[in-house]
GROMACS .gro file of C-alpha atoms in nm:
model
  168
    1ASP     CA    1   0.000   0.000   0.000
    2LEU     CA    2   0.272   0.248   0.098
    3LEU     CA    3   0.485   0.159  -0.203
    4ASN     CA    4   0.198   0.217  -0.443
    5ALA     CA    5   0.096   0.536  -0.261
    6GLU     CA    6   0.448   0.679  -0.288
    7GLY     CA    7   0.464   0.577  -0.654
    8GLN     CA    8   0.142   0.765  -0.721
    9LEU     CA    9   0.287   1.069  -0.546
   10VAL     CA   10   0.604   1.064  -0.756
   11LYS     CA   11   0.373   1.113  -1.056
   12ALA     CA   12   0.142   1.368  -0.889
   13LEU     CA   13   0.393   1.600  -0.720
   14PRO     CA   14   0.531   1.752  -1.043
   15LYS     CA   15   0.177   1.871  -1.124
   16MET     CA   16   0.152   2.028  -0.780
   17VAL     CA   17   0.489   2.198  -0.827
   18LYS     CA   18   0.365   2.343  -1.155
   19ALA     CA   19   0.039   2.461  -0.995
   20ALA     CA   20   0.212   2.632  -0.698
   21ARG     CA   21   0.247   3.005  -0.741
   22ALA     CA   22   0.460   3.102  -0.441
   23GLU     CA   23   0.827   3.026  -0.490
   24SER     CA   24   0.857   2.891  -0.135
   25LEU     CA   25   0.574   2.644  -0.197
   26ARG     CA   26   0.722   2.531  -0.529
   27PHE     CA   27   1.057   2.476  -0.360
   28ALA     CA   28   0.900   2.278  -0.074
   29LEU     CA   29   0.707   2.057  -0.314
   30GLU     CA   30   1.014   2.000  -0.533
   31HIS     CA   31   1.213   1.903  -0.225
   32HIS     CA   32   0.940   1.665  -0.112
   33LEU     CA   33   0.933   1.507  -0.458
   34GLU     CA   34   1.300   1.416  -0.415
   35GLU     CA   35   1.227   1.282  -0.064
   36THR     CA   36   0.938   1.079  -0.203
   37LYS     CA   37   1.166   0.918  -0.460
   38GLU     CA   38   1.403   0.826  -0.175
   39GLN     CA   39   1.109   0.687   0.024
   40VAL     CA   40   1.022   0.458  -0.268
   41GLU     CA   41   1.379   0.327  -0.263
   42ARG     CA   42   1.365   0.289   0.115
   43LEU     CA   43   1.044   0.086   0.084
   44LYS     CA   44   1.211  -0.139  -0.172
   45GLU     CA   45   1.488  -0.192   0.082
   46VAL     CA   46   1.224  -0.287   0.340
   47PHE     CA   47   1.087  -0.549   0.101
   48ASP     CA   48   1.440  -0.686   0.053
   49LEU     CA   49   1.491  -0.707   0.430
   50VAL     CA   50   1.175  -0.914   0.474
   51GLY     CA   51   1.247  -1.127   0.166
   52THR     CA   52   0.941  -1.025  -0.032
   53PRO     CA   53   0.927  -0.891  -0.389
   54ALA     CA   54   0.870  -0.514  -0.396
   55LYS     CA   55   0.523  -0.505  -0.544
   56GLY     CA   56   0.274  -0.241  -0.443
   57LYS     CA   57  -0.091  -0.311  -0.379
   58PRO     CA   58  -0.313  -0.043  -0.541
   59CYS     CA   59  -0.370   0.230  -0.283
   60LYS     CA   60  -0.723   0.360  -0.332
   61GLY     CA   61  -0.686   0.608  -0.047
   62MET     CA   62  -0.396   0.787  -0.215
   63GLN     CA   63  -0.576   0.768  -0.548
   64GLY     CA   64  -0.871   0.953  -0.394
   65LEU     CA   65  -0.649   1.215  -0.231
   66ILE     CA   66  -0.471   1.277  -0.561
   67GLU     CA   67  -0.804   1.309  -0.740
   68GLU     CA   68  -0.909   1.569  -0.482
   69GLY     CA   69  -0.577   1.746  -0.533
   70ASN     CA   70  -0.636   1.755  -0.908
   71GLU     CA   71  -0.977   1.916  -0.848
   72VAL     CA   72  -0.816   2.172  -0.617
   73MET     CA   73  -0.556   2.257  -0.882
   74GLU     CA   74  -0.823   2.291  -1.151
   75GLU     CA   75  -1.039   2.515  -0.931
   76GLY     CA   76  -0.728   2.710  -0.830
   77LYS     CA   77  -0.685   2.836  -1.184
   78GLU     CA   78  -0.975   3.072  -1.115
   79LEU     CA   79  -0.845   3.193  -0.778
   80GLU     CA   80  -0.600   3.459  -0.666
   81ASP     CA   81  -0.246   3.335  -0.598
   82ALA     CA   82  -0.268   3.310  -0.219
   83ALA     CA   83  -0.606   3.135  -0.222
   84ALA     CA   84  -0.491   2.887  -0.486
   85ASP     CA   85  -0.173   2.810  -0.292
   86LEU     CA   86  -0.359   2.773   0.037
   87ALA     CA   87  -0.598   2.524  -0.125
   88LEU     CA   88  -0.299   2.337  -0.269
   89ILE     CA   89  -0.137   2.327   0.075
   90ALA     CA   90  -0.459   2.186   0.225
   91ALA     CA   91  -0.461   1.909  -0.037
   92ALA     CA   92  -0.092   1.838   0.025
   93GLN     CA   93  -0.147   1.817   0.400
   94LYS     CA   94  -0.423   1.560   0.355
   95VAL     CA   95  -0.168   1.349   0.170
   96GLU     CA   96   0.095   1.404   0.440
   97HIS     CA   97  -0.147   1.303   0.715
   98TYR     CA   98  -0.237   0.987   0.523
   99GLU     CA   99   0.131   0.902   0.486
  100VAL     CA  100   0.210   0.979   0.850
  101SER     CA  101  -0.065   0.737   0.951
  102GLY     CA  102   0.062   0.466   0.716
  103TYR     CA  103   0.427   0.498   0.810
  104GLY     CA  104   0.349   0.524   1.180
  105THR     CA  105   0.143   0.206   1.173
  106ALA     CA  106   0.397   0.014   0.962
  107ARG     CA  107   0.686   0.128   1.182
  108THR     CA  108   0.507   0.022   1.499
  109MET     CA  109   0.416  -0.316   1.352
  110ALA     CA  110   0.775  -0.375   1.238
  111GLY     CA  111   0.899  -0.299   1.587
  112GLN     CA  112   0.640  -0.528   1.746
  113ILE     CA  113   0.735  -0.826   1.530
  114GLY     CA  114   1.107  -0.784   1.592
  115LEU     CA  115   1.226  -0.611   1.274
  116PRO     CA  116   1.422  -0.314   1.411
  117ALA     CA  117   1.604  -0.244   1.081
  118VAL     CA  118   1.270  -0.221   0.901
  119ALA     CA  119   1.126  -0.004   1.178
  120GLU     CA  120   1.426   0.230   1.148
  121LEU     CA  121   1.381   0.270   0.770
  122LEU     CA  122   1.009   0.335   0.811
  123ASN     CA  123   1.076   0.580   1.093
  124LYS     CA  124   1.305   0.784   0.867
  125SER     CA  125   1.025   0.821   0.611
  126LEU     CA  126   0.777   0.898   0.890
  127ALA     CA  127   1.001   1.180   1.013
  128GLU     CA  128   1.029   1.324   0.661
  129GLU     CA  129   0.650   1.320   0.624
  130GLU     CA  130   0.604   1.494   0.959
  131ILE     CA  131   0.857   1.761   0.862
  132ALA     CA  132   0.683   1.812   0.526
  133ASP     CA  133   0.350   1.853   0.705
  134ASN     CA  134   0.497   2.107   0.948
  135LEU     CA  135   0.654   2.297   0.660
  136MET     CA  136   0.318   2.314   0.481
  137THR     CA  137   0.164   2.458   0.799
  138GLN     CA  138   0.438   2.721   0.819
  139LEU     CA  139   0.395   2.813   0.451
  140ALA     CA  140   0.019   2.842   0.498
  141ARG     CA  141   0.069   3.079   0.792
  142GLU     CA  142   0.307   3.293   0.589
  143LEU     CA  143   0.064   3.305   0.295
  144MET     CA  144  -0.223   3.398   0.527
  145SER     CA  145  -0.013   3.673   0.679
  146GLN     CA  146   0.081   3.802   0.336
  147SER     CA  147  -0.279   3.801   0.218
  148ARG     CA  148  -0.392   3.994   0.530
  149THR     CA  149  -0.114   4.253   0.525
  150GLY     CA  150  -0.017   4.256   0.159
  151MET     CA  151   0.346   4.229   0.271
  152THR     CA  152   0.590   3.948   0.212
  153LYS     CA  153   0.738   3.828   0.538
  154GLU     CA  154   1.088   3.685   0.563
  155PRO     CA  155   1.093   3.330   0.695
  156LYS     CA  156   1.167   3.311   1.069
  157ARG     CA  157   1.506   3.152   1.014
  158VAL     CA  158   1.618   3.455   0.810
  159ARG     CA  159   1.490   3.700   1.074
  160VAL     CA  160   1.655   3.508   1.358
  161ALA     CA  161   1.989   3.493   1.174
  162ALA     CA  162   1.972   3.869   1.107
  163SER     CA  163   1.893   3.950   1.471
  164VAL     CA  164   2.183   3.732   1.592
  165GLU     CA  165   2.420   3.915   1.358
  166ASN     CA  166   2.292   4.253   1.482
  167GLU     CA  167   2.353   4.155   1.846
  168GLN     CA  168   2.716   4.065   1.772
   0.00000   0.00000   0.00000
């Protein structure tokens, strides 16, 4: 299920990258595409560790989430930039939450049946999905702030670095 879901995402993410209007969102989605490709390879390694051919079972849940995302992207063509990107982020977060659930369950099961190497690989992907979800939340907050104030806000990490330099 996870292998097929990630495979579907490898095909869907480039469309999301193209639909994103904010540079920061495009960058985040491009980065997650590369992570997703690595997650596919990691899942293949999991299959090798358990001695099973790497063959994905069709994931209808991911298929539905991607279909919803396609609708969001189509409807977004008629929206202002911030609204379209916020809708895209919402669709992306649904996917992330689905993946977090899948990886969390698989990791726990691997640990319970005494496969620590498998659990470790799955945990790495789980952490990446959680980070991607948190990043989408941060980007949504920044877009909301921009749409309310009409001003582009520097990411926190840039502001913190600048304030540290000023104190020195």
